[in-house]
Coordinates of N, CA and C in Angstrom, one line a residue:
M1476 N 12.0 17.3 -14.5 CA 12.7 17.2 -12.8 C 12.8 18.5 -12.6
T1477 N 12.4 19.1 -11.2 CA 13.2 20.0 -10.3 C 14.5 20.0 -9.7
S1478 N 15.6 20.8 -9.8 CA 16.5 20.8 -9.4 C 16.1 20.1 -7.7
E1479 N 15.2 20.1 -6.6 CA 15.1 19.2 -5.5 C 15.0 18.3 -5.5
S1480 N 14.5 17.5 -6.7 CA 14.7 16.0 -7.5 C 15.5 15.2 -7.5
R1481 N 16.8 16.1 -7.5 CA 18.5 15.6 -7.9 C 19.2 15.2 -6.9
S1482 N 18.2 15.1 -5.5 CA 19.1 14.5 -4.4 C 20.0 13.1 -4.1
L1483 N 19.4 12.8 -5.2 CA 20.1 11.1 -5.7 C 20.6 10.9 -6.5
T1484 N 22.0 10.6 -6.6 CA 22.4 10.6 -8.6 C 21.7 9.5 -8.8
A1485 N 22.3 9.4 -10.2 CA 21.4 8.0 -10.7 C 21.8 6.6 -9.8
G1486 N 23.1 6.6 -9.5 CA 23.7 5.5 -9.2 C 23.3 4.9 -7.7
A1487 N 23.1 6.3 -7.0 CA 22.2 6.0 -5.9 C 21.0 5.4 -5.8
R1488 N 19.9 6.2 -6.8 CA 18.5 5.5 -7.1 C 18.4 4.1 -7.5
W1489 N 19.8 4.1 -8.2 CA 19.6 2.1 -8.7 C 20.1 1.8 -7.3
A1490 N 20.9 2.1 -6.8 CA 21.2 1.4 -5.2 C 19.9 0.8 -4.8
V1491 N 19.4 2.2 -4.9 CA 17.9 2.0 -3.5 C 17.2 0.7 -4.3
A1492 N 16.8 1.1 -5.4 CA 16.0 0.0 -6.1 C 16.1 -1.1 -6.2
T1493 N 17.6 -1.3 -6.6 CA 18.2 -2.7 -6.3 C 17.9 -3.5 -4.9
A1494 N 18.2 -2.5 -4.1 CA 18.3 -3.6 -2.8 C 16.8 -3.4 -2.2
F1495 N 15.6 -2.6 -3.1 CA 14.5 -3.0 -2.5 C 13.8 -4.3 -3.2
V1496 N 14.4 -4.4 -4.4 CA 13.7 -5.6 -5.1 C 14.7 -6.7 -4.3
A1497 N 15.7 -7.1 -4.1 CA 16.4 -8.0 -3.7 C 16.2 -8.0 -2.1
C1498 N 15.7 -7.5 -1.4 CA 14.9 -7.7 0.3 C 13.7 -8.4 -0.1
W1499 N 12.9 -8.4 -1.2 CA 12.3 -9.0 -0.9 C 12.0 -10.3 -1.7
V1500 N 13.0 -10.8 -2.9 CA 13.8 -11.8 -3.2 C 14.0 -12.2 -2.1
L1501 N 14.8 -12.1 -1.3 CA 15.4 -13.2 -0.2 C 14.7 -13.4 0.7
G1502 N 13.6 -12.5 1.0 CA 12.5 -13.0 1.9 C 11.6 -14.0 1.3
L1503 N 11.3 -13.7 0.1 CA 10.4 -14.9 -0.4 C 11.3 -16.2 -0.6
V1504 N 12.7 -16.2 -0.7 CA 13.5 -17.5 -0.5 C 13.3 -18.3 0.9
V1505 N 13.7 -16.6 1.9 CA 13.6 -17.8 2.7 C 12.5 -17.6 3.2
A1506 N 11.1 -17.8 2.6 CA 9.7 -18.3 2.9 C 9.1 -17.9 4.0
G1507 N 8.8 -16.9 4.7 CA 7.7 -16.6 5.2 C 6.7 -17.4 5.7
P1508 N 6.0 -16.9 6.4 CA 4.8 -17.7 7.0 C 3.8 -17.4 5.5
D1509 N 2.9 -18.5 4.9 CA 1.9 -18.2 3.8 C 0.6 -18.8 4.6
L1510 N 0.0 -17.5 5.1 CA -1.6 -17.9 5.6 C -2.6 -17.7 4.8
G1511 N -2.6 -16.4 3.7 CA -3.5 -16.5 3.4 C -4.3 -15.3 4.2
T1512 N -5.3 -14.8 3.5 CA -6.5 -14.0 4.6 C -7.1 -15.0 5.4
E1513 N -7.6 -16.0 5.3 CA -8.1 -16.7 5.9 C -7.1 -17.6 7.0
A1514 N -7.6 -18.2 8.3 CA -6.5 -18.8 9.2 C -6.9 -19.5 10.5
S1515 N -7.1 -20.3 10.5 CA -7.1 -21.2 12.1 C -6.4 -20.9 12.8
L1516 N -6.9 -21.0 14.4 CA -5.5 -20.8 15.0 C -4.5 -22.0 15.0
S1517 N -4.7 -23.0 14.6 CA -3.8 -24.2 14.7 C -3.2 -24.0 13.4
G1518 N -3.3 -23.3 12.1 CA -2.5 -22.6 10.8 C -1.7 -21.9 11.4
A1519 N -2.3 -20.8 12.0 CA -1.3 -19.6 12.2 C -0.4 -19.9 13.1
G1520 N -0.1 -21.0 14.4 CA 0.5 -21.4 15.0 C 1.5 -22.3 14.3
Q1521 N 0.9 -23.2 13.2 CA 1.9 -24.1 12.7 C 2.9 -23.3 11.8
A1522 N 2.2 -22.2 11.1 CA 2.8 -21.3 10.1 C 4.1 -20.6 10.7
F1523 N 3.6 -19.9 12.0 CA 4.9 -19.3 12.8 C 5.4 -19.9 13.7
S1524 N 5.9 -21.4 13.7 CA 6.3 -22.0 14.7 C 8.0 -22.4 14.1
G1525 N 8.4 -21.9 13.0 CA 9.5 -21.7 12.8 C 9.9 -20.4 12.7
H1526 N 10.0 -19.8 14.2 CA 10.2 -18.6 14.1 C 11.1 -17.8 13.4
R1527 N 12.3 -18.5 13.8 CA 13.6 -17.7 12.8 C 13.3 -17.3 11.6
R1528 N 12.6 -18.5 10.8 CA 12.3 -18.2 9.5 C 11.6 -17.1 9.1
A1529 N 10.3 -17.3 10.0 CA 9.3 -16.0 10.0 C 9.6 -14.8 10.6
V1530 N 10.6 -14.5 11.4 CA 11.4 -13.4 11.5 C 12.1 -12.7 10.5
A1531 N 13.3 -13.7 10.1 CA 14.2 -13.5 9.1 C 13.5 -13.0 7.8
S1532 N 12.5 -13.6 7.3 CA 11.3 -13.1 6.3 C 10.9 -11.8 6.5
S1533 N 10.3 -11.6 8.0 CA 9.5 -10.6 7.9 C 10.7 -9.4 8.0
V1534 N 12.3 -9.5 8.5 CA 12.3 -8.1 8.9 C 13.0 -8.1 7.1
L1535 N 13.3 -8.8 6.4 CA 13.7 -8.5 5.1 C 12.9 -7.7 4.6
V1536 N 11.2 -8.1 4.1 CA 10.1 -7.9 3.4 C 9.3 -6.5 3.9
H1537 N 9.4 -7.0 5.5 CA 9.2 -5.3 6.2 C 9.5 -4.2 6.4
G1538 N 10.7 -4.7 7.4 CA 11.6 -4.3 7.8 C 12.7 -3.6 7.1
A1539 N 13.7 -4.2 6.6 CA 14.5 -3.3 5.8 C 13.5 -2.8 4.5
A1540 N 12.7 -3.4 3.2 CA 12.1 -3.2 2.2 C 11.1 -1.9 3.2
G1541 N 10.5 -2.0 3.9 CA 9.8 -0.9 4.4 C 10.9 0.0 4.7
I1542 N 12.1 0.4 4.9 CA 13.1 1.5 5.3 C 12.8 1.9 4.2
L1543 N 13.5 1.2 3.0 CA 13.5 1.6 1.5 C 13.0 2.1 0.7
L1544 N 11.3 1.8 1.5 CA 10.3 2.4 0.4 C 10.7 4.0 0.5
V1545 N 10.9 4.3 1.9 CA 11.2 6.2 2.3 C 12.0 6.5 1.4
L1546 N 13.2 5.5 1.2 CA 14.5 6.2 0.1 C 13.9 6.2 -1.4
L1547 N 13.1 5.3 -1.8 CA 12.6 4.9 -3.2 C 11.7 6.2 -3.3
G1548 N 10.7 6.7 -2.3 CA 10.0 7.6 -2.6 C 10.7 8.7 -2.4
L1549 N 11.7 9.3 -1.8 CA 12.7 10.3 -2.3 C 13.5 10.3 -3.9
A1550 N 13.8 9.4 -4.0 CA 14.5 8.8 -5.5 C 13.9 9.1 -6.3
L1551 N 12.6 8.8 -6.5 CA 11.6 8.9 -7.7 C 10.5 9.7 -7.5
G1552 N 10.8 10.7 -6.4 CA 9.6 11.9 -6.4 C 10.2 13.1 -7.3
S1553 N 9.0 13.7 -7.7 CA 10.0 15.2 -8.9 C 8.7 15.4 -8.9
G1554 N 9.0 17.2 -9.6 CA 8.2 17.4 -10.0 C 7.1 18.1 -8.7
R1555 N 6.2 18.5 -9.0 CA 4.9 18.8 -7.9 C 4.1 18.2 -7.5
T1556 N 4.4 16.5 -7.9 CA 4.0 15.6 -6.6 C 5.2 15.2 -5.7
R1557 N 6.4 15.5 -6.1 CA 7.4 14.7 -4.4 C 6.7 15.3 -3.5
R1558 N 6.4 15.9 -3.1 CA 5.9 15.8 -1.3 C 4.7 14.4 -1.4
T1559 N 3.6 14.8 -2.3 CA 2.9 13.5 -1.9 C 3.8 12.4 -2.2
T1560 N 4.2 12.2 -3.3 CA 5.6 11.0 -3.1 C 5.5 10.4 -1.8
V1561 N 7.0 11.2 -1.2 CA 7.7 11.1 -0.1 C 6.5 10.8 0.9
A1562 N 5.3 11.5 0.9 CA 4.3 11.2 2.1 C 3.9 10.1 2.1
L1563 N 3.7 9.6 1.0 CA 2.9 8.1 0.6 C 4.2 7.0 1.1
A1564 N 5.3 7.3 0.6 CA 6.5 6.2 0.8 C 6.4 6.1 2.2
S1565 N 6.0 7.5 3.0 CA 6.2 7.3 4.5 C 5.5 6.4 5.0
I1566 N 4.0 6.7 4.6 CA 2.9 6.2 5.4 C 3.2 4.3 5.2
A1567 N 3.7 4.4 3.8 CA 3.7 2.8 3.2 C 5.0 2.1 4.2
A1568 N 5.8 2.8 4.5 CA 7.3 2.3 5.7 C 6.8 1.8 6.4
V1569 N 5.4 3.1 7.4 CA 5.1 3.1 8.8 C 4.1 1.8 8.9
L1570 N 3.6 1.4 7.9 CA 2.6 0.3 7.8 C 3.3 -1.1 7.8
S1571 N 4.5 -0.9 7.1 CA 5.6 -1.7 7.1 C 5.6 -2.4 8.0
I1572 N 6.6 -1.3 9.0 CA 6.9 -1.4 10.2 C 6.1 -2.1 11.2
D1573 N 4.6 -1.8 11.1 CA 4.0 -2.1 11.6 C 3.5 -4.1 11.3
Q1574 N 3.6 -4.3 10.1 CA 3.2 -5.8 9.7 C 4.6 -6.5 10.5
L1575 N 5.6 -5.8 10.7 CA 7.3 -6.4 11.2 C 6.8 -7.0 12.6
A1576 N 6.4 -6.1 13.5 CA 5.9 -6.1 15.0 C 5.3 -7.1 14.9
G1577 N 4.1 -6.9 14.0 CA 3.0 -8.0 14.5 C 3.7 -9.3 14.3
E1578 N 4.3 -9.9 12.7 CA 4.2 -10.9 12.6 C 5.6 -11.3 14.1
V1579 N 6.2 -10.5 14.6 CA 7.7 -11.2 14.9 C 6.9 -11.4 16.6
A1580 N 5.9 -11.0 16.9 CA 5.1 -11.1 18.1 C 4.3 -12.2 17.6
L1581 N 3.8 -13.0 16.5 CA 3.3 -14.4 16.3 C 4.4 -15.1 16.4
A1582 N 5.4 -14.8 15.9 CA 7.0 -15.7 15.7 C 7.4 -16.4 17.0
L1583 N 7.2 -15.1 18.0 CA 7.8 -15.7 19.1 C 6.9 -16.0 19.9
D1584 N 5.4 -16.0 19.8 CA 4.7 -16.8 20.5 C 3.7 -17.3 19.4
P1585 N 4.1 -18.4 18.7 CA 2.7 -19.2 17.7 C 1.8 -19.3 18.1
H1586 N 0.9 -19.6 19.1 CA 0.0 -20.3 19.9 C -0.7 -19.7 20.9
R1587 N -0.4 -18.4 20.6 CA -0.9 -17.2 21.4 C -2.1 -17.3 21.6
A1588 N -3.3 -16.9 22.2 CA -4.4 -16.5 22.8 C -4.8 -15.4 21.4
G1589 N -5.5 -15.1 20.4 CA -6.1 -14.0 20.0 C -4.8 -13.9 18.5
G1590 N -4.2 -15.0 18.2 CA -3.2 -15.0 17.2 C -3.9 -14.9 15.6
V1591 N -5.0 -15.4 15.9 CA -5.9 -15.3 14.3 C -6.2 -13.8 14.3
A1592 N -6.7 -13.5 15.2 CA -7.2 -11.9 15.5 C -5.7 -11.0 14.9
L1593 N -5.0 -11.6 15.5 CA -3.8 -11.0 15.2 C -3.3 -10.8 13.4
W1594 N -3.4 -12.2 12.7 CA -3.2 -12.1 11.7 C -3.7 -11.6 10.7
E1595 N -5.3 -11.6 10.9 CA -6.4 -10.9 10.3 C -5.9 -9.1 10.1
M1596 N -5.7 -9.0 11.5 CA -5.4 -7.7 11.9 C -4.2 -7.3 10.9
L1597 N -2.9 -7.8 10.9 CA -2.3 -7.6 9.5 C -2.4 -8.0 8.1
S1598 N -3.2 -8.4 8.2 CA -3.7 -8.9 6.7 C -4.3 -7.7 6.4
R1599 N -5.3 -6.9 7.2 CA -5.8 -5.7 7.0 C -4.5 -4.3 6.5
V1600 N -3.9 -4.9 7.4 CA -2.7 -3.5 7.4 C -2.3 -3.9 6.1
D1601 N -2.1 -5.1 5.4 CA -1.4 -5.0 4.5 C -1.8 -4.8 3.5
G1602 N -3.4 -4.9 3.4 CA -4.2 -4.4 2.3 C -4.3 -2.3 2.4
A1603 N -4.4 -2.1 3.0 CA -3.7 -0.9 3.5 C -2.9 -0.1 3.0
K1604 N -1.7 -1.3 3.5 CA -0.5 -0.8 2.5 C -0.4 -0.9 1.2
M1605 N -1.3 -1.7 0.4 CA -1.2 -1.9 -1.0 C -1.6 -0.6 -1.6
L1606 N -2.8 0.1 -1.4 CA -3.6 0.9 -1.6 C -2.6 2.0 -1.0
V1607 N -2.0 2.4 -0.4 CA -1.0 3.6 -0.2 C 0.2 3.5 -1.5
L1608 N 0.7 2.3 -1.9 CA 1.6 1.7 -2.7 C 0.7 2.0 -3.9
A1609 N -0.4 1.8 -4.1 CA -1.2 2.2 -5.7 C -1.2 3.7 -5.7
A1610 N -1.3 4.4 -4.9 CA -1.3 5.8 -4.7 C 0.2 6.3 -4.9
L1611 N 1.1 5.7 -4.5 CA 2.6 6.0 -4.7 C 3.2 5.9 -5.9
V1612 N 2.7 4.7 -6.6 CA 2.6 4.6 -8.1 C 2.3 5.6 -8.8
A1613 N 1.1 6.0 -8.9 CA 0.2 7.0 -9.5 C 0.3 8.3 -9.2
S1614 N 1.4 8.4 -8.2 CA 1.7 9.7 -7.8 C 3.4 9.8 -8.7
V1615 N 4.5 9.1 -8.6 CA 5.6 8.7 -9.0 C 5.1 9.3 -10.6
W1616 N 4.0 8.0 -11.5 CA 3.9 8.5 -12.6 C 2.9 9.6 -13.1
R1617 N 2.4 10.3 -12.1 CA 1.6 11.8 -12.2 C 3.2 12.9 -12.1
G1618 N 3.8 12.5 -11.9 CA 5.1 13.6 -11.5 C 6.4 13.7 -12.3
A1619 N 6.2 12.3 -13.0 CA 7.2 11.9 -14.0 C 7.3 13.0 -15.4
V1620 N 8.7 13.9 -15.8 CA 8.6 14.8 -17.2 C 8.4 13.5 -18.0
H1621 N 9.2 12.7 -18.3 CA 8.8 11.7 -19.7 C 8.6 10.3 -19.0
R1622 N 7.2 10.1 -19.2 CA 6.6 9.1 -18.6 C 6.7 7.9 -19.6
G1623 N 6.5 8.0 -21.1 CA 6.9 6.6 -22.2 C 5.9 5.8 -21.9
H1624 N 5.6 5.0 -22.7 CA 5.3 3.9 -22.8 C 5.0 3.0 -21.9
T1625 N 6.3 2.8 -21.7 CA 6.7 1.1 -20.9 C 6.4 1.9 -19.1
L1626 N 6.8 2.6 -18.7 CA 6.4 3.1 -17.6 C 5.1 3.5 -17.8
T1627 N 4.3 4.0 -18.3 CA 2.5 4.4 -18.0 C 2.1 2.7 -18.0
V1628 N 2.1 1.9 -19.1 CA 1.8 0.3 -18.6 C 2.3 -0.2 -17.5
V1629 N 3.4 -0.3 -17.4 CA 3.9 -0.9 -15.8 C 3.3 -0.3 -14.7
S1630 N 2.8 0.6 -14.6 CA 2.6 1.7 -13.9 C 1.1 1.0 -13.5
C1631 N 0.0 1.5 -14.7 CA -1.5 1.0 -15.0 C -1.5 -0.1 -14.4
L1632 N -0.6 -1.4 -14.9 CA -0.9 -2.6 -14.7 C -0.6 -2.8 -12.9
A1633 N 0.1 -2.1 -12.4 CA 0.8 -2.2 -10.9 C -0.6 -1.4 -10.3
V1634 N -1.0 -0.3 -10.5 CA -2.2 0.4 -9.6 C -3.5 -0.6 -9.7
V1635 N -4.0 -1.4 -10.7 CA -5.3 -2.0 -10.7 C -4.4 -3.4 -9.9
S1636 N -3.5 -3.7 -9.9 CA -3.2 -4.9 -9.1 C -3.4 -4.9 -7.7
L1637 N -2.2 -4.0 -7.1 CA -2.5 -3.6 -5.7 C -3.8 -2.8 -5.1
V1638 N -4.3 -2.4 -6.0 CA -5.9 -1.8 -5.6 C -7.0 -3.1 -5.4
L1639 N -6.7 -4.0 -6.2 CA -7.4 -5.3 -6.1 C -6.9 -6.1 -5.0
S1640 N -5.6 -6.0 -4.8 CA -5.0 -6.8 -3.9 C -5.5 -6.7 -2.5
G1641 N -5.1 -5.1 -2.6 CA -5.7 -4.5 -1.2 C -6.9 -4.4 -0.6
V1642 N -7.8 -4.7 -1.7 CA -9.2 -4.1 -1.4 C -9.4 -5.8 -0.8
G1643 N -8.9 -7.3 -1.4 CA -9.0 -8.2 -1.1 C -8.7 -8.5 0.1
C1644 N -7.2 -7.7 0.8 CA -6.9 -8.1 2.3 C -7.6 -7.1 2.9
L1645 N -8.2 -6.2 2.7 CA -9.4 -5.5 3.9 C -10.3 -5.8 4.1
T1646 N -10.8 -7.0 3.2 CA -12.2 -7.7 3.2 C -12.2 -8.7 3.4
L1647 N -10.5 -9.6 3.2 CA -10.4 -10.5 3.8 C -10.8 -11.6 2.9
S1648 N -10.8 -11.3 1.5 CA -11.2 -12.2 0.7 C -10.5 -13.0 -0.1
A1649 N -10.3 -14.3 -0.2 CA -9.0 -14.6 -0.8 C -9.3 -14.7 -2.1
G1650 N -10.6 -15.4 -2.7 CA -10.8 -15.1 -4.2 C -10.2 -13.8 -4.6
L1651 N -10.3 -12.7 -4.2 CA -10.0 -11.4 -4.8 C -8.5 -11.3 -4.6
T1652 N -7.6 -11.6 -3.7 CA -6.0 -11.5 -3.4 C -5.4 -12.4 -4.6
A1653 N -6.2 -13.6 -4.3 CA -5.3 -14.3 -5.4 C -5.6 -13.9 -6.6
A1654 N -6.5 -13.3 -6.8 CA -6.6 -12.6 -8.4 C -5.9 -11.9 -8.6
A1655 N -5.3 -11.1 -7.8 CA -4.2 -10.0 -7.6 C -3.2 -10.6 -7.4
A1656 N -2.8 -11.5 -7.5 CA -1.5 -12.5 -7.0 C 0.1 -11.6 -7.5
S1657 N -0.3 -11.2 -8.6 CA 0.5 -10.3 -9.6 C 1.2 -9.1 -9.2
S1658 N 0.4 -8.4 -7.8 CA 0.6 -7.2 -7.7 C 2.3 -7.3 -7.1
L1659 N 2.6 -8.0 -5.9 CA 4.2 -7.9 -6.0 C 5.1 -8.0 -7.1
P1660 N 5.1 -9.0 -8.1 CA 6.1 -8.7 -9.4 C 5.3 -7.3 -9.9
L1661 N 4.6 -7.1 -10.0 CA 4.5 -6.1 -10.4 C 5.0 -5.2 -10.3
L1662 N 5.0 -4.9 -8.7 CA 5.1 -3.7 -7.9 C 6.8 -3.5 -7.8
L1663 N 7.8 -4.6 -8.1 CA 9.1 -5.1 -8.2 C 9.2 -4.4 -9.7
V1664 N 9.1 -4.9 -10.6 CA 8.7 -4.3 -11.7 C 8.9 -3.2 -12.2
W1665 N 7.8 -2.2 -11.4 CA 7.8 -1.0 -11.2 C 8.3 0.0 -10.5
S1666 N 8.8 -0.9 -9.6 CA 10.5 0.2 -8.9 C 12.0 0.5 -9.9
L1667 N 11.6 -0.9 -10.6 CA 12.8 -0.9 -11.5 C 12.5 0.3 -12.5
T1668 N 11.6 -0.2 -13.2 CA 10.9 1.2 -14.5 C 11.0 2.4 -14.3
A1669 N 10.5 2.8 -12.9 CA 10.6 4.4 -12.6 C 12.0 4.8 -12.5
T1670 N 12.5 3.4 -11.6 CA 14.0 3.9 -11.5 C 14.8 4.5 -13.0
A1671 N 14.9 3.4 -13.8 CA 15.2 4.0 -15.4 C 14.8 5.2 -16.0
A1672 N 13.3 5.1 -16.1 CA 12.6 6.6 -16.5 C 13.4 7.6 -15.3
S1673 N 13.4 7.8 -14.2 CA 13.9 9.0 -13.2 C 15.4 9.5 -13.9
T1674 N 16.3 8.2 -14.2 CA 17.9 8.4 -13.8 C 17.7 9.4 -15.6
G1675 N 16.5 8.4 -16.4 CA 16.7 9.4 -18.3 C 16.1 10.7 -17.9
E1676 N 15.4 11.3 -17.3 CA 15.0 12.2 -17.0 C 16.5 13.4 -16.3
Q1677 N 17.0 12.8 -15.4 CA 17.9 13.3 -14.7 C 19.3 14.0 -15.9
T1678 N 19.8 12.7 -17.1 CA 20.3 13.1 -17.8 C 19.8 14.1 -19.0
T1679 N 18.5 14.1 -18.8 CA 18.0 15.2 -20.4 C 18.2 16.3 -19.6
D1680 N 17.9 16.5 -18.7 CA 18.0 17.7 -17.1 C 19.1 18.6 -17.5
V1681 N 20.0 17.6 -17.9 CA 22.2 17.6 -17.7 C 22.6 18.5 -19.3
E1682 N 21.8 17.9 -20.1 CA 22.4 17.9 -21.9 C 22.1 19.4 -21.8
P1683 N 21.2 19.7 -21.9 CA 21.1 21.4 -21.9 C 22.1 22.6 -21.6
H1684 N 22.6 22.2 -20.3 CA 23.8 23.4 -19.7 C 24.8 22.4 -20.2
L1685 N 25.5 21.3 -20.7 CA 26.0 21.2 -21.7 C 26.3 22.0 -23.0
L1686 N 25.1 22.0 -23.7 CA 24.7 23.0 -24.7 C 24.8 24.6 -24.8
A1687 N 24.6 24.8 -23.7 CA 24.4 26.2 -23.3 C 25.7 26.8 -23.3
D1688 N 26.5 26.4 -22.2 CA 27.9 26.7 -22.1 C 29.0 26.1 -22.1
G1689 N 28.8 24.7 -22.3 CA 30.0 24.2 -22.9 C 30.5 23.6 -21.7
Y1690 N 30.5 23.8 -19.9 CA 30.6 23.2 -19.2 C 29.4 22.1 -18.5
A1691 N 30.4 21.5 -17.9 CA 29.4 20.3 -17.5 C 28.7 20.1 -15.8
R1692 N 27.8 20.2 -15.6 CA 27.4 20.7 -14.4 C 26.3 19.8 -14.0
R1693 N 27.0 18.8 -12.6 CA 26.4 17.7 -12.4 C 26.0 18.1 -10.7

């Protein structure tokens, strides 16, 4: 890791990763709309009719988690891929905020004209975000100093699953999206695995200074 990537302490990195996972878990517990890539006008209206739950879920998984994506990019970016990682995290965050705005609009007026078209657009935005997240995972892995077997395996599985799911959402293919249903769990596991790897790198970077002059530099 370079000194540029040490802007967040190990504790701060774990706080960001934990908060990111928590937002998604809480959002799923609240249970937002579950329409899949194919929806009818009545189906969209029914899914968003309980607008408080829909808004609460969207705020957690798209709003809060979207903002935390930027911090996650800052926490995990290192070496020559740091700028790329932060840029990809920022793009994913913008797409998340777009999803939040669209879902809030549907929740406030669930039977609006063009509701199905809006939901299909949001599905495609979600697909684009998944492809960006796949690139983000690859960028973090490429920039890691100590990749390790666990990080490599989890990263590869997450990238494949995110790409399949992203293509499924972009093409509105219910079958392909269902086949990649593991993309979210893998993304959450990856965020924790990558954080563990990054904090391990930080410890490794500090140790040579301790051996060289006897002083602890943090």
